[in-house]
Short mmCIF file of C-alpha atoms in Angstrom, two decimals:
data_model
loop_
_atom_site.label_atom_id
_atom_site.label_comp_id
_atom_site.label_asym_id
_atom_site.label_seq_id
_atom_site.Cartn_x
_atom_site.Cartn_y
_atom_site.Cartn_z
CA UNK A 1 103.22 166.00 161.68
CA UNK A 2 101.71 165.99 158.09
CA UNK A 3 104.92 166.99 156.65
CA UNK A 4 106.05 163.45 156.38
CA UNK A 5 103.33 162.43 154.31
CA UNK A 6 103.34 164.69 151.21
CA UNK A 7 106.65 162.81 149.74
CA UNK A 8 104.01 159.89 149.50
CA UNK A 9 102.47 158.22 146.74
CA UNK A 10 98.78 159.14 146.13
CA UNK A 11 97.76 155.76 146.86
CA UNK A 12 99.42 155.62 149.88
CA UNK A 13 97.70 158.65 151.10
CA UNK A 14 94.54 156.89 150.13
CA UNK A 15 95.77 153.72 151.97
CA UNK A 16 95.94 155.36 154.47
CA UNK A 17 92.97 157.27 154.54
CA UNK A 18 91.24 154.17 154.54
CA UNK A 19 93.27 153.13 157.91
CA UNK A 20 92.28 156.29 159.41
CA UNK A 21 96.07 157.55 159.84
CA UNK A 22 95.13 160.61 157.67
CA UNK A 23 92.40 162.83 157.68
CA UNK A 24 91.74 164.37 154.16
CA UNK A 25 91.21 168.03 155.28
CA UNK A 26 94.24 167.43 157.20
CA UNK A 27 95.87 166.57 154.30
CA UNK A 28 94.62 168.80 151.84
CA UNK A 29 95.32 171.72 154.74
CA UNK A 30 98.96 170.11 154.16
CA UNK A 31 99.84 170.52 151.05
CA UNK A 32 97.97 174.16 150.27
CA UNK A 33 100.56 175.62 153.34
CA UNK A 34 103.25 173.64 151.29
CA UNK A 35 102.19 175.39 148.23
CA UNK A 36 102.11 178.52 150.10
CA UNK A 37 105.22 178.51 151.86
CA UNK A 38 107.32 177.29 148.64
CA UNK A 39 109.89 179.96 147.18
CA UNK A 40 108.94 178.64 143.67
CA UNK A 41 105.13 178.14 143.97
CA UNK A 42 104.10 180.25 142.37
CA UNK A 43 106.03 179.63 139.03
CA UNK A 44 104.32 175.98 139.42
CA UNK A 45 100.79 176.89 140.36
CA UNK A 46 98.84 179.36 138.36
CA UNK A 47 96.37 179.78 140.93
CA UNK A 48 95.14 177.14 143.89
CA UNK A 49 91.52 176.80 144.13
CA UNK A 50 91.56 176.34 148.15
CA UNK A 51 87.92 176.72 148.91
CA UNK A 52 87.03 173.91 146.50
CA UNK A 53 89.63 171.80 147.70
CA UNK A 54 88.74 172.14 151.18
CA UNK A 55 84.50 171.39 150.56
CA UNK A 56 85.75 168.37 148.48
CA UNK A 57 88.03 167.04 151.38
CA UNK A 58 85.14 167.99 153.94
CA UNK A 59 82.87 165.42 151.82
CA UNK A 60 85.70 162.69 151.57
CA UNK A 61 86.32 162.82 155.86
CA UNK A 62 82.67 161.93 156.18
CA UNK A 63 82.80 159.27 153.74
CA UNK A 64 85.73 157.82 155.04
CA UNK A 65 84.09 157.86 158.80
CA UNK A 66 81.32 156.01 157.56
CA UNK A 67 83.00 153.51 155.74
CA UNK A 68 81.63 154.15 152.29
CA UNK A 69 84.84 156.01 150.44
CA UNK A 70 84.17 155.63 146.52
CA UNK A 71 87.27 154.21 145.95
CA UNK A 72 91.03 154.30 146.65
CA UNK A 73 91.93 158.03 145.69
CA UNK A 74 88.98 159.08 147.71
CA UNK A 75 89.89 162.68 149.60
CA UNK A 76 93.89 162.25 147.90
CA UNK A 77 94.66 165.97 146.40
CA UNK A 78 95.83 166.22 142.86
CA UNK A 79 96.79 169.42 140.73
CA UNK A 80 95.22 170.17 137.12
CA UNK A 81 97.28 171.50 134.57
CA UNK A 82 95.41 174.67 133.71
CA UNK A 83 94.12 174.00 130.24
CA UNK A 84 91.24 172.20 132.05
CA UNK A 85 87.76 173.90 132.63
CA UNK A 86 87.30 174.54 136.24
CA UNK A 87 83.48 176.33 137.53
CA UNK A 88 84.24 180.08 138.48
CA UNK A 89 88.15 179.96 138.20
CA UNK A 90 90.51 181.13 135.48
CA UNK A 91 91.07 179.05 133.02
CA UNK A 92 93.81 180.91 130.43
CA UNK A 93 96.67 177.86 129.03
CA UNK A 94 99.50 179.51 129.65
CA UNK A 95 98.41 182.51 127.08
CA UNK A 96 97.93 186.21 127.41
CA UNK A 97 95.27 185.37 124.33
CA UNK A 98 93.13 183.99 127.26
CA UNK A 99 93.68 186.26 129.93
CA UNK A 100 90.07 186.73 132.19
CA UNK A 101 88.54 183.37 130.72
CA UNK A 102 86.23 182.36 133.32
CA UNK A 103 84.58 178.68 132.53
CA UNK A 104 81.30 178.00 133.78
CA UNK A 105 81.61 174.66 134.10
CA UNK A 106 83.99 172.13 134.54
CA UNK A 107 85.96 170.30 132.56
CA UNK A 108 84.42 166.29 132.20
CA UNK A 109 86.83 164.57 134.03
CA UNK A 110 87.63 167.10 135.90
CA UNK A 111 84.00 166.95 137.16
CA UNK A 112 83.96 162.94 137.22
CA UNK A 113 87.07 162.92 139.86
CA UNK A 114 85.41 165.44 142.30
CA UNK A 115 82.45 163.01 142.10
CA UNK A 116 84.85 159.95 143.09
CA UNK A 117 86.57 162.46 145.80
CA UNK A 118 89.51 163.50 144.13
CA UNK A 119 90.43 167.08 145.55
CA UNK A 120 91.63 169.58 143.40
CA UNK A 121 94.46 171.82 144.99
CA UNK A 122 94.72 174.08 141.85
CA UNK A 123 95.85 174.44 138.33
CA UNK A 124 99.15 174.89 137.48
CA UNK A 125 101.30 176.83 134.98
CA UNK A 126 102.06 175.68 131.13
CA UNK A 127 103.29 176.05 128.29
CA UNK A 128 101.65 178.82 126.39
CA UNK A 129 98.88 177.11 124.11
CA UNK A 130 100.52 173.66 125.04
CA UNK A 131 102.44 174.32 121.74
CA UNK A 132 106.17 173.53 122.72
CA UNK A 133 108.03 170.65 124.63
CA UNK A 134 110.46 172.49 126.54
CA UNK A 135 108.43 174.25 129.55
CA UNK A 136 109.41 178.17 128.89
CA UNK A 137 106.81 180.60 129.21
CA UNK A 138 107.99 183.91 129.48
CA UNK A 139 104.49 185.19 129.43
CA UNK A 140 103.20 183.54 132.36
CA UNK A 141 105.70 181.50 134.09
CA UNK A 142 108.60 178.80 133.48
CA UNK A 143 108.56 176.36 136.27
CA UNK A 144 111.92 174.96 137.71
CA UNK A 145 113.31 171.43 137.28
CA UNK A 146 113.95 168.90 139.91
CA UNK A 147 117.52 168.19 138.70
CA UNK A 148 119.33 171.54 137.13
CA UNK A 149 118.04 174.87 138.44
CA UNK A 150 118.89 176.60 135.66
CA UNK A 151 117.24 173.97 133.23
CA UNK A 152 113.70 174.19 131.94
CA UNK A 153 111.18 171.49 133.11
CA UNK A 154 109.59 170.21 129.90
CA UNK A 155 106.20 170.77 128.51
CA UNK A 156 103.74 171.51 127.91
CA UNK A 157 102.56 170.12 131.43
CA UNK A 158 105.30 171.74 133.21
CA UNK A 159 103.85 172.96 136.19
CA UNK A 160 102.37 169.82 136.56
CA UNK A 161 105.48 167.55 136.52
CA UNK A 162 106.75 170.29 138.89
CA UNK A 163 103.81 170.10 141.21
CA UNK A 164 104.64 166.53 141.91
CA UNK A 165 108.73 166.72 141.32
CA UNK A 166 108.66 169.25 144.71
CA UNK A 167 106.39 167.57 146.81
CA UNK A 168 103.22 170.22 145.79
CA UNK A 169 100.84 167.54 145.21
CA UNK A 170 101.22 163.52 144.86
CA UNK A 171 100.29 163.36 141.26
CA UNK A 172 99.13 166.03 138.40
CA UNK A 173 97.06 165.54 135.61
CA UNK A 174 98.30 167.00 132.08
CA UNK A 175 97.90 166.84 128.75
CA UNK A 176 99.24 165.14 125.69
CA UNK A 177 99.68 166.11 122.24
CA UNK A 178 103.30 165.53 120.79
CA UNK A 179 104.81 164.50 124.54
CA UNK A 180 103.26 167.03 126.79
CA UNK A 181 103.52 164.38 129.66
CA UNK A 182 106.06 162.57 128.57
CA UNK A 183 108.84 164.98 128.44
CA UNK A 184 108.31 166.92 132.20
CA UNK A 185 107.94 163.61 133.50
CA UNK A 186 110.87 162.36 132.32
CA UNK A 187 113.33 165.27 133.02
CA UNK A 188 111.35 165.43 136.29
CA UNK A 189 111.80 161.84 137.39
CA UNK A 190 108.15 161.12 137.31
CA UNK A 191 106.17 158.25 135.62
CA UNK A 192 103.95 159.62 132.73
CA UNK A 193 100.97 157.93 130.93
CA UNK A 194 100.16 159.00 127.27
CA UNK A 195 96.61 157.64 126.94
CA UNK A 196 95.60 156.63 123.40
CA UNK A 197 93.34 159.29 121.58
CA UNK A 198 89.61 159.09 122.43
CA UNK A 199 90.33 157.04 125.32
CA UNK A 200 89.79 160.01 127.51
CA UNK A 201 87.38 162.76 127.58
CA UNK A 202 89.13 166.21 126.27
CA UNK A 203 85.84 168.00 126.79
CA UNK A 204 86.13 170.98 128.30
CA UNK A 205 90.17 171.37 127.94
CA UNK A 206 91.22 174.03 126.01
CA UNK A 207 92.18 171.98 123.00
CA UNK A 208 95.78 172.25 120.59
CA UNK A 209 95.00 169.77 118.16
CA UNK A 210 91.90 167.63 118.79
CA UNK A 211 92.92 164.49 116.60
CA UNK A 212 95.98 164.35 118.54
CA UNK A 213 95.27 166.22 122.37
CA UNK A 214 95.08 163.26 124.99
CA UNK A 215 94.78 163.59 128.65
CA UNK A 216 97.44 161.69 131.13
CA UNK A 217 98.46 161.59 134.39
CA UNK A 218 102.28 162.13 136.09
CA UNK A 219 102.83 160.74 139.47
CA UNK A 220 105.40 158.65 141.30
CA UNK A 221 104.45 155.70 140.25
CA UNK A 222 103.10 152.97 138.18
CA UNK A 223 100.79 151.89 140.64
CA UNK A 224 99.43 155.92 140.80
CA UNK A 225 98.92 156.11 137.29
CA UNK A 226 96.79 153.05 137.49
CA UNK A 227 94.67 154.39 139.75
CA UNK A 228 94.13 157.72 138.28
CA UNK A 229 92.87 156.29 134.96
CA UNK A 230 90.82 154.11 136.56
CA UNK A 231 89.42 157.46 138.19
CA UNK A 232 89.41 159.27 134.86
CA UNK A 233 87.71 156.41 132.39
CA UNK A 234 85.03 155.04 135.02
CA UNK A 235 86.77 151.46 134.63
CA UNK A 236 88.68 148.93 136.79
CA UNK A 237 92.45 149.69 137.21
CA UNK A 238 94.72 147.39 135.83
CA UNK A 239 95.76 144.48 137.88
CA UNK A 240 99.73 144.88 138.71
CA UNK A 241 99.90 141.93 141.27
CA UNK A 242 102.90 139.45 140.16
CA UNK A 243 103.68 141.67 136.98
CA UNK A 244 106.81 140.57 136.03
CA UNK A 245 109.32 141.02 133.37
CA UNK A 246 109.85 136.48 132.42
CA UNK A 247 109.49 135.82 129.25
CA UNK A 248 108.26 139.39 128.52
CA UNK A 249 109.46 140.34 124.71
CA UNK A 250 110.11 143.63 124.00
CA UNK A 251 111.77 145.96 121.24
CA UNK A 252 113.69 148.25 120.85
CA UNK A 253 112.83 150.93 118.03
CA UNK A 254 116.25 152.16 116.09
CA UNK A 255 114.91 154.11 113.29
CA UNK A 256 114.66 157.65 114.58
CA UNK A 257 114.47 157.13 118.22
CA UNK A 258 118.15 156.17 118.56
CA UNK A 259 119.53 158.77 116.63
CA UNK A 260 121.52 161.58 117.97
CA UNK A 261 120.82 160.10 121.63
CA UNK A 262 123.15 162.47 124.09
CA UNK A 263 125.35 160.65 126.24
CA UNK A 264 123.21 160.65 129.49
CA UNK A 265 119.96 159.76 127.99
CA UNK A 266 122.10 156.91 126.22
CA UNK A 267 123.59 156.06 129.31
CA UNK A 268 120.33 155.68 131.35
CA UNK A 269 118.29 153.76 128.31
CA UNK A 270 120.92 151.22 127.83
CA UNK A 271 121.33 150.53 131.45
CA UNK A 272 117.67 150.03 131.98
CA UNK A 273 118.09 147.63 129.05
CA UNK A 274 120.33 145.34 130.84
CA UNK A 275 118.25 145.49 134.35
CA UNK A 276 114.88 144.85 132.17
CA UNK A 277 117.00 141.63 130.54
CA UNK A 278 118.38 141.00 133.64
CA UNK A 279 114.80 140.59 134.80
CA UNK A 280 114.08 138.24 132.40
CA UNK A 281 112.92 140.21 129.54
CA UNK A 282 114.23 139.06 125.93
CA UNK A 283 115.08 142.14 124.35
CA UNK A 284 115.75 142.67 120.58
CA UNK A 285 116.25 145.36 118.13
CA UNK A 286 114.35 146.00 115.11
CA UNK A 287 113.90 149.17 112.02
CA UNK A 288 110.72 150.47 111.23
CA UNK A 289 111.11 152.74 108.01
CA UNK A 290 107.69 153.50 108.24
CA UNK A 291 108.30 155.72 111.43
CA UNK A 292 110.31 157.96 109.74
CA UNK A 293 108.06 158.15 107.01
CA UNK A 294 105.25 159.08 109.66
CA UNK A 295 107.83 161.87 111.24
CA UNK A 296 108.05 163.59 107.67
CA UNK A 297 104.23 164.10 108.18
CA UNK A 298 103.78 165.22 111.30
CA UNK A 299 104.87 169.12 110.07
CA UNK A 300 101.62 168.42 107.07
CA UNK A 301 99.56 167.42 110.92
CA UNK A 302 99.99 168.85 113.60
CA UNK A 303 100.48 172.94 113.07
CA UNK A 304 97.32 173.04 110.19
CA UNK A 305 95.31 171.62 112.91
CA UNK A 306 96.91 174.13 115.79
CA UNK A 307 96.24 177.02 113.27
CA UNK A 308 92.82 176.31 112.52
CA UNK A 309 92.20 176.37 115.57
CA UNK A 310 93.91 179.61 117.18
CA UNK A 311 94.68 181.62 113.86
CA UNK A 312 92.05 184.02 114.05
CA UNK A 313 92.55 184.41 118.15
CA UNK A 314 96.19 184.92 117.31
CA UNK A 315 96.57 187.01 114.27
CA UNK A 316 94.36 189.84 116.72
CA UNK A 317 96.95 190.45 119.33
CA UNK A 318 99.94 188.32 118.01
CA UNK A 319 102.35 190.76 120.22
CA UNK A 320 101.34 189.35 123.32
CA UNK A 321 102.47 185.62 122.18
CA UNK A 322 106.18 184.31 123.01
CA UNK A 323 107.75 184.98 119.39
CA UNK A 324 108.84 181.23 118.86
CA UNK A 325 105.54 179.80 119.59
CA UNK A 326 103.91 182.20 117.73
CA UNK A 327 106.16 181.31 114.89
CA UNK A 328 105.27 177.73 115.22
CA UNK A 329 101.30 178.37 115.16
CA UNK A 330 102.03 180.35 111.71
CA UNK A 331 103.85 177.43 109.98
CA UNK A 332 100.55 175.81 109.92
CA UNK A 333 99.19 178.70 107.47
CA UNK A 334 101.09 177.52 104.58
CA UNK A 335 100.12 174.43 104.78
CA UNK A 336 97.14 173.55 102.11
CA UNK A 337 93.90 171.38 102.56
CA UNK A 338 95.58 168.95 100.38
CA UNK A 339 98.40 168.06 101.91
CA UNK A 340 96.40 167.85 105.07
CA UNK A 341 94.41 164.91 104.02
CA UNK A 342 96.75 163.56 102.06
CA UNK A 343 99.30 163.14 104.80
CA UNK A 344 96.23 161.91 107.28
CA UNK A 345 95.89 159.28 104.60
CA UNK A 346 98.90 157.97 104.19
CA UNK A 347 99.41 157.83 107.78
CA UNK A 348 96.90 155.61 108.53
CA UNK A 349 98.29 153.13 106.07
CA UNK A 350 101.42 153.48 107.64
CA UNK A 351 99.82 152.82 111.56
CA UNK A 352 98.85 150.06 109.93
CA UNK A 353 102.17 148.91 108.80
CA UNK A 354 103.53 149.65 112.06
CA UNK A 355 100.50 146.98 113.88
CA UNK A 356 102.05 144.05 111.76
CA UNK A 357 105.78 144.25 112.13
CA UNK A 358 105.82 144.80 116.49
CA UNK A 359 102.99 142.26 116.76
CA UNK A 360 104.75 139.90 118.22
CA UNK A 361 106.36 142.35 120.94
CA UNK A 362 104.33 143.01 124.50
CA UNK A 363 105.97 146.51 123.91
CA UNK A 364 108.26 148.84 121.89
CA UNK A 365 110.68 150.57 124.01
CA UNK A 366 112.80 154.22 123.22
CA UNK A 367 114.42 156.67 125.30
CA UNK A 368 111.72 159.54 126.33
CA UNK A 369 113.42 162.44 125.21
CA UNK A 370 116.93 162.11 123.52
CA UNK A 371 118.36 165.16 125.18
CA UNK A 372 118.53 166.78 128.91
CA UNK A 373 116.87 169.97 130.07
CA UNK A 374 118.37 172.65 128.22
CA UNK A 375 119.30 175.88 129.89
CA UNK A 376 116.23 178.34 130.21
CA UNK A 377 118.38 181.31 129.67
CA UNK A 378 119.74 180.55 126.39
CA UNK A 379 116.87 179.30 125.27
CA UNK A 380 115.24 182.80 125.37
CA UNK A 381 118.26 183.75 123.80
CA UNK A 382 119.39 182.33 120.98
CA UNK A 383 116.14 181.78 118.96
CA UNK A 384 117.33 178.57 116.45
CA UNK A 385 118.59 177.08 120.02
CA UNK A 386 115.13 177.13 120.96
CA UNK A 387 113.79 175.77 117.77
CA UNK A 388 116.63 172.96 117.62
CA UNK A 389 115.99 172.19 121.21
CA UNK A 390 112.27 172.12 121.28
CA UNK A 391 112.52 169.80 117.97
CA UNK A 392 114.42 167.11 119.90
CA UNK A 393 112.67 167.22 122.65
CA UNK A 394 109.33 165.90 120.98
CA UNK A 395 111.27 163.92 118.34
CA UNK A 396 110.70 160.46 120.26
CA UNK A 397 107.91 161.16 122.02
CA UNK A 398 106.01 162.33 118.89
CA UNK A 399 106.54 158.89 117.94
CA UNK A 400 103.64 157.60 120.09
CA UNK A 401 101.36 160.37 119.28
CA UNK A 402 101.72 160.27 115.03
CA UNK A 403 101.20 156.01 115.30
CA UNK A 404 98.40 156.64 117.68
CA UNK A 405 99.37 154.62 120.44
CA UNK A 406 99.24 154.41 124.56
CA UNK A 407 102.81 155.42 125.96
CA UNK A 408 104.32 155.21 129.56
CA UNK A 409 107.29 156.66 130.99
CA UNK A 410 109.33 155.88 133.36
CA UNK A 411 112.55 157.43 135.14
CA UNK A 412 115.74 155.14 134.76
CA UNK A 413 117.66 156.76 137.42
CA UNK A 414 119.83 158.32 135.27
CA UNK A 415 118.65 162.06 136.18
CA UNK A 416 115.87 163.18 133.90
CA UNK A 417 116.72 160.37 131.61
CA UNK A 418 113.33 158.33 131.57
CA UNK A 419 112.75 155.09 128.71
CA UNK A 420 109.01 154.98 127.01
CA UNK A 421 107.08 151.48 127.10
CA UNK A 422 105.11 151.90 123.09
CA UNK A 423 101.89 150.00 123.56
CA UNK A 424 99.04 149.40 120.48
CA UNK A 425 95.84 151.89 120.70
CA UNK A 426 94.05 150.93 123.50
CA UNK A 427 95.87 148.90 125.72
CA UNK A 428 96.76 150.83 128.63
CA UNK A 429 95.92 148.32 131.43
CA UNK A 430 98.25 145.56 130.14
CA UNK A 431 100.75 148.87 129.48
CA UNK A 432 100.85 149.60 132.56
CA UNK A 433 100.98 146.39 134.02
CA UNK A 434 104.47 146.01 131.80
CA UNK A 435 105.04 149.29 133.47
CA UNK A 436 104.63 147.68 136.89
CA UNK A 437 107.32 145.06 136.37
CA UNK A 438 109.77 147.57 133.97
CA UNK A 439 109.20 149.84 137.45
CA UNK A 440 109.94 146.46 139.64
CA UNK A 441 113.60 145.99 137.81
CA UNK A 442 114.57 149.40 137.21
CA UNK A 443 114.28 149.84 140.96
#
């Protein structure tokens, strides 16, 4: 009987919590004997914290008796990608490095949605570290993809985007650093929402590199990802009634994000393009030299930042890391203090650069990820397939993270082809209200 409602949106399930059609420990009874009768849970959950989930439903079914739930999500089940502090469970980000790290305490938000009644259901695999965009972990598990069973999912929320791709929860939350959303979303089908850095709490999450690490969520849709932030930052959801698309102006970035585009995730970007002007969007399409500028940097960023962080940790027991992750942590040795600042300079003149010339557009639009899954088994392989690969994958989505921007996601219907809605630093609510009408046309 409860079967039919775990293909649901999570606010449907809270809708309908609220009508008293669903009972939350129903519910979250639902989807942990989903979890455990699925052939492939367990390379999508790392571990499912049932005892928790079940006292946090128990709470949200006498709250919703009484008429006082917190809010709409109150007693809907969500999965954490497991990089996030939870009390008394195992906390280890995809890493043998971490293997037996027990937080005490929770991660922030992770804390703030069990107050509002979210229920935790588990944590689920990732890429080790969170350091590459493709999904394979060989050390702890590579999660399958919704579309090509030989394919990898994306990463470095993988298990996430998987968790909600086969029905294992309604929505995940992940993390963000150079498309760790983005990408399993979109090869996954999912809506994604890159928050802007510092716009959520990354306390308590096992961090990558903390100028850059955001938190997100992936669901089904828009609507969900509304809802979830407005869980996560303590703040009104965005309005999407009568979002619509007339005499929205958008455009579309060519410098880097068109280039090399493969024919499928061509195929689905342009024909979202004609549904969004279809819709009534005005659509036009612009160069930015200072993005690829910005991409140069990112090398002079993000792994000086990543190695700081983890070098000592790593250089103890480096054998127990997947060899092309641990080669990409060790690229950020060479890099020197000065070209560190230097490039953290210059890119802040060039964000700036970037806020002047797409002023005048409600948002900046790009293909997600410019290639499909690749194939998990040659990518353990053939090493400079992986590297290759893994560049790609991030190329467009890195975009959004190096300008410092809010990004959303959405699937075109073109399988595991999703286009990215580029919004300024801070703007997620009229993002995602965009995001509600893009969503709207695209059907």
């Amino acid at each position: 009987m409860m079967d039919k409602w775990l293909g649901r949106s999570a606010a449907d399930l809270g809708r309908a919590i609220d009508a008293g059609k669903i009972n939350p420990v129903d519910l979250t009874e639902a989807f942990l004997d989903a979890i455990a009768r699925h052939p492939d849970a367990k390379r999508i959950y790392a571990r499912t914290t049932a005892d928790r989930a079940r006292s946090t439903a128990v709470s949200a079914v006498g709250r919703a008796r009484a008429g006082t739930r917190i809010g709409p999500l109150d007693g809907v089940p969500l999965s954490w990608k497991d990089n996030f502090d939870a009390a008394g469970v195992p906390c280890e980000a995809g890493s043998a490095l971490l293997k037996g790290r027990v937080p005490d305490t929770d991660a922030e938000l992770l804390h703030g949605a069990t107050t509002q009644g979210l229920v935790c259901l588990g944590k689920t695999h990732m890429t080790e570290l969170a350091f590459s965009g493709l999904g394979l972990n060989p050390v702890t598990a590579t999660p399958p993809c919704i579309n090509f069973s030989d394919a990898v999912p994306g990463g470095s929320s993988s298990g996430a985007a998987a968790s909600v791709a086969f029905g294992l929860a309604p929505a995940a939350i992940g993390s963000d650093t150079g498309g760790s959303v983005r990408v399993p979303a979109a090869w996954n089908d999912l809506v994604g929402l890159k928050t802007t850095h510092g716009r959520l709490s990354t306390k308590g999450v096992v961090p990558l590199c903390d100028r850059f690490d955001t938190v997100g969520p992936l669901a089904t849709t828009v609507e969900d990802c509304a809802l979830i932030l407005s869980v996560l930052s303590a703040r009104r959801a965005a309005d999407l009634n009568g979002a619509s698309l007339t005499n929205a102006r958008f455009g579309v970035l060519k410098t880097v994000a068109l280039d090399d585009l493969r024919d499928a995730p061509a195929q689905g970007f342009d024909g979202a393009l004609r549904r969004m002007a279809n819709a009534g969007a005005t659509i036009d399409e612009f160069d930015a030299p200072e993005v690829a500028e910005a991409m140069r940097l990112a090398a002079d960023l993000f792994t000086p930042e990543a190695y700081a962080i983890w070098g000592k940790t790593i250089e103890a027991a480096p054998d127990k890391m997947f060899p092309p992750v641990l080669e990409r942590f060790r690229a950020g040795a060479a890099v020197t203090a000065t070209a560190y600042i230097a490039a953290w300079r210059r890119l802040e003149d060039l964000r700036k650069i970037w806020e002047r010339r797409v002023g005048g557009f409600d948002a900046v639009l790009i293909p997600t990820s410019p290639i499909l899954p690749p194939d998990a088994k040659r990518l353990m392989e053939d090493h400079a397939y992986f590297t290759s690969e893994n560049l790609l994958a991030l190329r467009n989505t890195r975009i959004g993270n190096v300008l410092g921007l809010c990004v959303l996601t959405l699937p075109t219907g073109q399988p595991s082809c999703g286009i990215s809605l580029m919004g300024p630093a801070m703007q997620e609510e009229r993002l995602l209200r965009l995001g509600a009408a893009v969503e709207r046309a695209l059907g």
